[in-house]
PDB file of C-alpha atoms in Angstrom:
ATOM      1  CA  MET A 636     196.230 108.005  86.478  1.00 51.00           C
ATOM      2  CA  ALA A 637     194.000 105.039  85.664  1.00 54.00           C
ATOM      3  CA  ARG A 638     192.361 103.100  88.468  1.00 53.00           C
ATOM      4  CA  SER A 639     192.706  99.364  88.333  1.00 52.00           C
ATOM      5  CA  LEU A 640     189.660  97.205  88.861  1.00 53.00           C
ATOM      6  CA  ALA A 641     189.671  94.678  91.655  1.00 54.00           C
ATOM      7  CA  ARG A 642     189.894  91.161  90.315  1.00 56.00           C
ATOM      8  CA  GLY A 643     187.959  88.166  91.583  1.00 55.00           C
ATOM      9  CA  PRO A 644     189.380  84.641  92.178  1.00 60.00           C
ATOM     10  CA  GLY A 645     189.130  83.671  88.485  1.00 61.00           C
ATOM     11  CA  GLY A 646     190.674  86.929  87.274  1.00 59.00           C
ATOM     12  CA  GLU A 647     187.327  88.508  86.264  1.00 61.00           C
ATOM     13  CA  PRO A 648     186.547  92.060  87.396  1.00 58.00           C
ATOM     14  CA  GLY A 649     184.904  92.212  90.826  1.00 56.00           C
ATOM     15  CA  PRO A 650     182.280  94.663  92.128  1.00 56.00           C
ATOM     16  CA  VAL A 651     183.231  98.307  92.259  1.00 52.00           C
ATOM     17  CA  ARG A 652     182.428 100.084  95.515  1.00 52.00           C
ATOM     18  CA  ALA A 653     182.394 103.771  96.164  1.00 48.00           C
ATOM     19  CA  ARG A 654     185.102 105.021  98.464  1.00 52.00           C
ATOM     20  CA  GLY A 655     185.246 108.054 100.653  1.00 50.00           C
ATOM     21  CA  GLY A 656     182.640 110.606  99.624  1.00 51.00           C
ATOM     22  CA  GLY A 657     181.106 108.526  96.797  1.00 51.00           C
ATOM     23  CA  CYS A 658     177.418 108.901  96.024  1.00 54.00           C
ATOM     24  CA  PRO A 659     175.263 110.871  98.451  1.00 57.00           C
ATOM     25  CA  GLY A 660     173.537 108.599 100.932  1.00 56.00           C
ATOM     26  CA  THR A 661     176.175 105.859 100.694  1.00 53.00           C
ATOM     27  CA  HIS A 662     178.468 104.692 103.441  1.00 53.00           C
ATOM     28  CA  PRO A 663     181.998 105.905 102.603  1.00 56.00           C
ATOM     29  CA  ALA A 664     183.754 102.588 103.262  1.00 56.00           C
ATOM     30  CA  SER A 665     181.220 100.011 102.055  1.00 52.00           C
ATOM     31  CA  GLY A 666     179.233 101.882  99.392  1.00 54.00           C
ATOM     32  CA  LEU A 667     175.978 100.659 100.981  1.00 52.00           C
ATOM     33  CA  THR A 668     173.107 103.118 101.186  1.00 54.00           C
ATOM     34  CA  HIS A 669     171.867 104.529 104.461  1.00 54.00           C
ATOM     35  CA  ARG A 670     168.198 104.157 105.353  1.00 56.00           C
ATOM     36  CA  ARG A 671     166.679 107.566 105.851  1.00 60.00           C
ATOM     37  CA  PRO A 672     163.654 107.516 108.180  1.00 61.00           C
ATOM     38  CA  ASP A 673     162.250 110.770 106.766  1.00 65.00           C
ATOM     39  CA  MET A 674     162.234 109.243 103.260  1.00 57.00           C
ATOM     40  CA  LEU A 675     160.332 106.176 104.490  1.00 54.00           C
ATOM     41  CA  GLN A 676     157.781 108.400 106.189  1.00 65.00           C
ATOM     42  CA  ARG A 677     157.240 110.367 102.975  1.00 62.00           C
ATOM     43  CA  ILE A 678     156.848 107.193 100.916  1.00 61.00           C
ATOM     44  CA  GLY A 679     154.488 105.720 103.518  1.00 63.00           C
ATOM     45  CA  SER A 680     152.383 108.894 103.501  1.00 65.00           C
ATOM     46  CA  ALA A 681     152.239 108.905  99.699  1.00 65.00           C
ATOM     47  CA  VAL A 682     151.101 105.262  99.634  1.00 58.00           C
ATOM     48  CA  LEU A 683     148.369 105.922 102.208  1.00 56.00           C
ATOM     49  CA  THR A 684     147.182 109.013 100.310  1.00 66.00           C
ATOM     50  CA  ALA A 685     147.036 107.070  97.032  1.00 61.00           C
ATOM     51  CA  ALA A 686     145.124 104.223  98.696  1.00 57.00           C
ATOM     52  CA  ALA A 687     142.616 106.623 100.263  1.00 55.00           C
ATOM     53  CA  THR A 688     142.091 108.423  96.941  1.00 57.00           C
ATOM     54  CA  GLY A 689     141.550 105.134  95.109  1.00 52.00           C
ATOM     55  CA  MET A 690     139.062 103.911  97.705  1.00 52.00           C
ATOM     56  CA  SER A 691     137.065 107.142  97.582  1.00 52.00           C
ATOM     57  CA  LEU A 692     136.844 106.928  93.771  1.00 48.00           C
ATOM     58  CA  VAL A 693     135.535 103.361  93.997  1.00 42.00           C
ATOM     59  CA  LEU A 694     132.953 104.252  96.637  1.00 47.00           C
ATOM     60  CA  CYS A 695     131.774 107.371  94.795  1.00 46.00           C
ATOM     61  CA  ALA A 696     131.441 105.487  91.515  1.00 44.00           C
ATOM     62  CA  ALA A 697     129.294 102.829  93.200  1.00 43.00           C
ATOM     63  CA  GLY A 698     126.982 105.518  94.558  1.00 42.00           C
ATOM     64  CA  THR A 699     126.346 107.092  91.161  1.00 42.00           C
ATOM     65  CA  ALA A 700     125.614 103.749  89.533  1.00 44.00           C
ATOM     66  CA  ASP A 701     122.800 103.176  92.005  1.00 45.00           C
ATOM     67  CA  ALA A 702     121.256 106.530  91.088  1.00 50.00           C
ATOM     68  CA  ALA A 703     120.859 105.731  87.383  1.00 53.00           C
ATOM     69  CA  PRO A 704     117.274 105.815  86.089  1.00 58.00           C
ATOM     70  CA  THR A 705     115.587 102.455  85.688  1.00 67.00           C
ATOM     71  CA  SER A 706     113.136 101.167  83.071  1.00 75.00           C
ATOM     72  CA  GLN A 707     110.106  98.942  83.572  1.00 89.00           C
ATOM     73  CA  ARG A 708     107.839  97.080  81.114  1.00 90.00           C
ATOM     74  CA  VAL A 709     104.030  96.978  81.010  1.00 90.00           C
ATOM     75  CA  GLY A 710     101.557  95.498  78.545  1.00 88.00           C
ATOM     76  CA  ILE A 711     101.336  92.304  76.558  1.00 85.00           C
ATOM     77  CA  GLY A 712     102.638  91.704  73.091  1.00 87.00           C
ATOM     78  CA  MET A 713     105.985  91.941  71.375  1.00 90.00           C
ATOM     79  CA  LEU A 714     105.778  95.525  70.090  1.00 92.00           C
ATOM     80  CA  ARG A 715     107.228  98.328  72.187  1.00 94.00           C
ATOM     81  CA  LEU A 716     104.966 101.140  71.051  1.00 95.00           C
ATOM     82  CA  ALA A 717     105.961 103.908  73.469  1.00 96.00           C
ATOM     83  CA  ILE A 718     108.246 104.916  76.323  1.00 96.00           C
ATOM     84  CA  ALA A 719     106.871 107.099  79.114  1.00 97.00           C
ATOM     85  CA  TYR A 720     109.206 109.104  81.393  1.00 97.00           C
ATOM     86  CA  GLU A 721     108.694 110.441  84.893  1.00 96.00           C
ATOM     87  CA  HIS A 722     110.170 113.882  84.027  1.00 97.00           C
ATOM     88  CA  ALA A 723     109.899 116.279  81.076  1.00 96.00           C
ATOM     89  CA  SER A 724     112.407 116.044  78.197  1.00 95.00           C
ATOM     90  CA  PHE A 725     112.604 112.233  78.503  1.00 96.00           C
ATOM     91  CA  GLN A 726     114.425 112.346  81.847  1.00 96.00           C
ATOM     92  CA  GLY A 727     114.254 110.162  84.962  1.00 96.00           C
ATOM     93  CA  ALA A 728     112.872 106.648  85.276  1.00 96.00           C
ATOM     94  CA  SER A 729     110.960 105.244  82.324  1.00 97.00           C
ATOM     95  CA  ILE A 730     108.391 102.602  81.545  1.00 97.00           C
ATOM     96  CA  ASP A 731     108.190 100.728  78.218  1.00 97.00           C
ATOM     97  CA  LEU A 732     104.633 100.355  76.926  1.00 95.00           C
ATOM     98  CA  TYR A 733     104.030  97.155  74.902  1.00 92.00           C
ATOM     99  CA  ALA A 734     101.059  95.909  72.882  1.00 91.00           C
ATOM    100  CA  SER A 735     100.302  93.403  70.133  1.00 88.00           C
ATOM    101  CA  ASP A 736      99.173  96.076  67.705  1.00 89.00           C
ATOM    102  CA  CYS A 737      97.628  99.544  67.440  1.00 89.00           C
ATOM    103  CA  TYR A 738      93.981  98.502  67.804  1.00 86.00           C
ATOM    104  CA  PHE A 739      92.212 100.118  70.732  1.00 85.00           C
ATOM    105  CA  MET A 740      90.387  97.059  72.086  1.00 80.00           C
ATOM    106  CA  ARG A 741      93.561  94.934  72.179  1.00 81.00           C
ATOM    107  CA  SER A 742      95.997  97.533  73.453  1.00 85.00           C
ATOM    108  CA  GLN A 743      94.397  99.204  76.476  1.00 87.00           C
ATOM    109  CA  HIS A 744      96.151  98.867  79.818  1.00 91.00           C
ATOM    110  CA  ASP A 745      96.207 100.398  83.265  1.00 94.00           C
ATOM    111  CA  LEU A 746      99.570 101.669  84.444  1.00 96.00           C
ATOM    112  CA  PRO A 747     101.114  99.894  87.448  1.00 96.00           C
ATOM    113  CA  PRO A 748     100.241 101.630  90.752  1.00 96.00           C
ATOM    114  CA  GLU A 749     103.732 103.135  91.071  1.00 96.00           C
ATOM    115  CA  TRP A 750     103.289 104.842  87.668  1.00 97.00           C
ATOM    116  CA  ASN A 751      99.780 106.188  88.258  1.00 97.00           C
ATOM    117  CA  ASP A 752      99.815 109.988  87.778  1.00 98.00           C
ATOM    118  CA  ARG A 753     103.606 110.028  87.314  1.00 97.00           C
ATOM    119  CA  ILE A 754     104.267 110.469  83.548  1.00 98.00           C
ATOM    120  CA  SER A 755     105.675 113.795  82.285  1.00 97.00           C
ATOM    121  CA  SER A 756     106.942 113.011  78.741  1.00 97.00           C
ATOM    122  CA  ILE A 757     106.228 110.317  76.133  1.00 97.00           C
ATOM    123  CA  LYS A 758     107.999 108.903  73.050  1.00 97.00           C
ATOM    124  CA  VAL A 759     105.587 107.097  70.709  1.00 96.00           C
ATOM    125  CA  LEU A 760     107.857 104.808  68.677  1.00 93.00           C
ATOM    126  CA  GLN A 761     105.645 103.215  66.027  1.00 86.00           C
ATOM    127  CA  SER A 762     103.140 104.619  63.551  1.00 88.00           C
ATOM    128  CA  CYS A 763     100.452 104.490  66.248  1.00 92.00           C
ATOM    129  CA  SER A 764      99.102 107.206  68.489  1.00 94.00           C
ATOM    130  CA  MET A 765      98.726 106.774  72.213  1.00 95.00           C
ATOM    131  CA  ILE A 766      95.467 107.696  73.920  1.00 95.00           C
ATOM    132  CA  ALA A 767      96.092 108.609  77.570  1.00 96.00           C
ATOM    133  CA  PHE A 768      93.279 108.418  80.121  1.00 97.00           C
ATOM    134  CA  GLU A 769      92.867 110.275  83.376  1.00 98.00           C
ATOM    135  CA  HIS A 770      91.543 107.212  85.242  1.00 97.00           C
ATOM    136  CA  GLY A 771      92.084 103.456  85.159  1.00 96.00           C
ATOM    137  CA  GLN A 772      90.203 101.139  82.762  1.00 94.00           C
ATOM    138  CA  SER A 773      90.367 103.781  79.994  1.00 94.00           C
ATOM    139  CA  LYS A 774      87.924 106.097  81.780  1.00 96.00           C
ATOM    140  CA  GLY A 775      87.781 109.830  82.342  1.00 98.00           C
ATOM    141  CA  ALA A 776      89.212 112.592  80.184  1.00 98.00           C
ATOM    142  CA  SER A 777      91.593 111.564  77.396  1.00 97.00           C
ATOM    143  CA  ALA A 778      94.340 113.051  75.228  1.00 97.00           C
ATOM    144  CA  ARG A 779      96.045 111.775  72.066  1.00 96.00           C
ATOM    145  CA  PHE A 780      99.858 111.749  71.736  1.00 96.00           C
ATOM    146  CA  SER A 781     102.009 110.935  68.695  1.00 94.00           C
ATOM    147  CA  PHE A 782     105.772 110.887  68.109  1.00 91.00           C
ATOM    148  CA  LEU A 783     107.942 112.815  70.606  1.00 90.00           C
ATOM    149  CA  ASN A 784     106.232 114.679  73.421  1.00 92.00           C
ATOM    150  CA  VAL A 785     108.933 116.485  75.435  1.00 89.00           C
ATOM    151  CA  GLY A 786     106.322 117.842  77.807  1.00 90.00           C
ATOM    152  CA  ILE A 787     102.666 116.859  77.947  1.00 95.00           C
ATOM    153  CA  GLY A 788     101.230 120.133  79.224  1.00 93.00           C
ATOM    154  CA  GLY A 789      98.097 119.771  81.323  1.00 95.00           C
ATOM    155  CA  TRP A 790      98.555 115.983  81.329  1.00 97.00           C
ATOM    156  CA  ASN A 791     101.714 116.090  83.430  1.00 97.00           C
ATOM    157  CA  ASP A 792     101.372 113.577  86.309  1.00 98.00           C
ATOM    158  CA  ARG A 793      97.772 112.810  85.322  1.00 98.00           C
ATOM    159  CA  ILE A 794      97.811 109.585  83.237  1.00 98.00           C
ATOM    160  CA  SER A 795      96.435 106.350  84.766  1.00 98.00           C
ATOM    161  CA  SER A 796      95.721 104.156  81.718  1.00 96.00           C
ATOM    162  CA  TYR A 797      96.400 104.146  77.982  1.00 94.00           C
ATOM    163  CA  ALA A 798      95.574 102.544  74.639  1.00 93.00           C
ATOM    164  CA  PHE A 799      97.041 102.678  71.137  1.00 94.00           C
ATOM    165  CA  VAL A 800      95.198 103.544  67.903  1.00 93.00           C
ATOM    166  CA  ARG A 801      96.139 104.112  64.258  1.00 90.00           C
TER     167      ARG A 801
END
């Protein structure tokens, strides 16, 4: 037997409502859904958990960004001739070493106080060599470095000044 649709005032079909035992969670007479407090509690808990997870990801990401190594610049001139790193294998904070050219008298510099006796690896970028000195003002024992120096052996945490030569 076919069910007839209720008709509105203009003869068009009206809304269909569930009757007696319709969809689960609906009121039998009106077809309106019941509000279930346990469902609201579960949704509320899920929203709070998602918000807490999102906030912790944001806070953790901000903490790691602050821990990233930083680079500093020292020397005059436009040529970056070397990069010195605080740890072996080019790790940790770094300092860019600049000079005008590779001539000893024009390229000697003392390291800033915070970099004194701190260098553990060096990348020489140009066709120069870097002369490292044990003391400031290019004094004391010296060693010559070229190209990539993953570790600098007995010169680890010992360099106070430098110069470039061809």
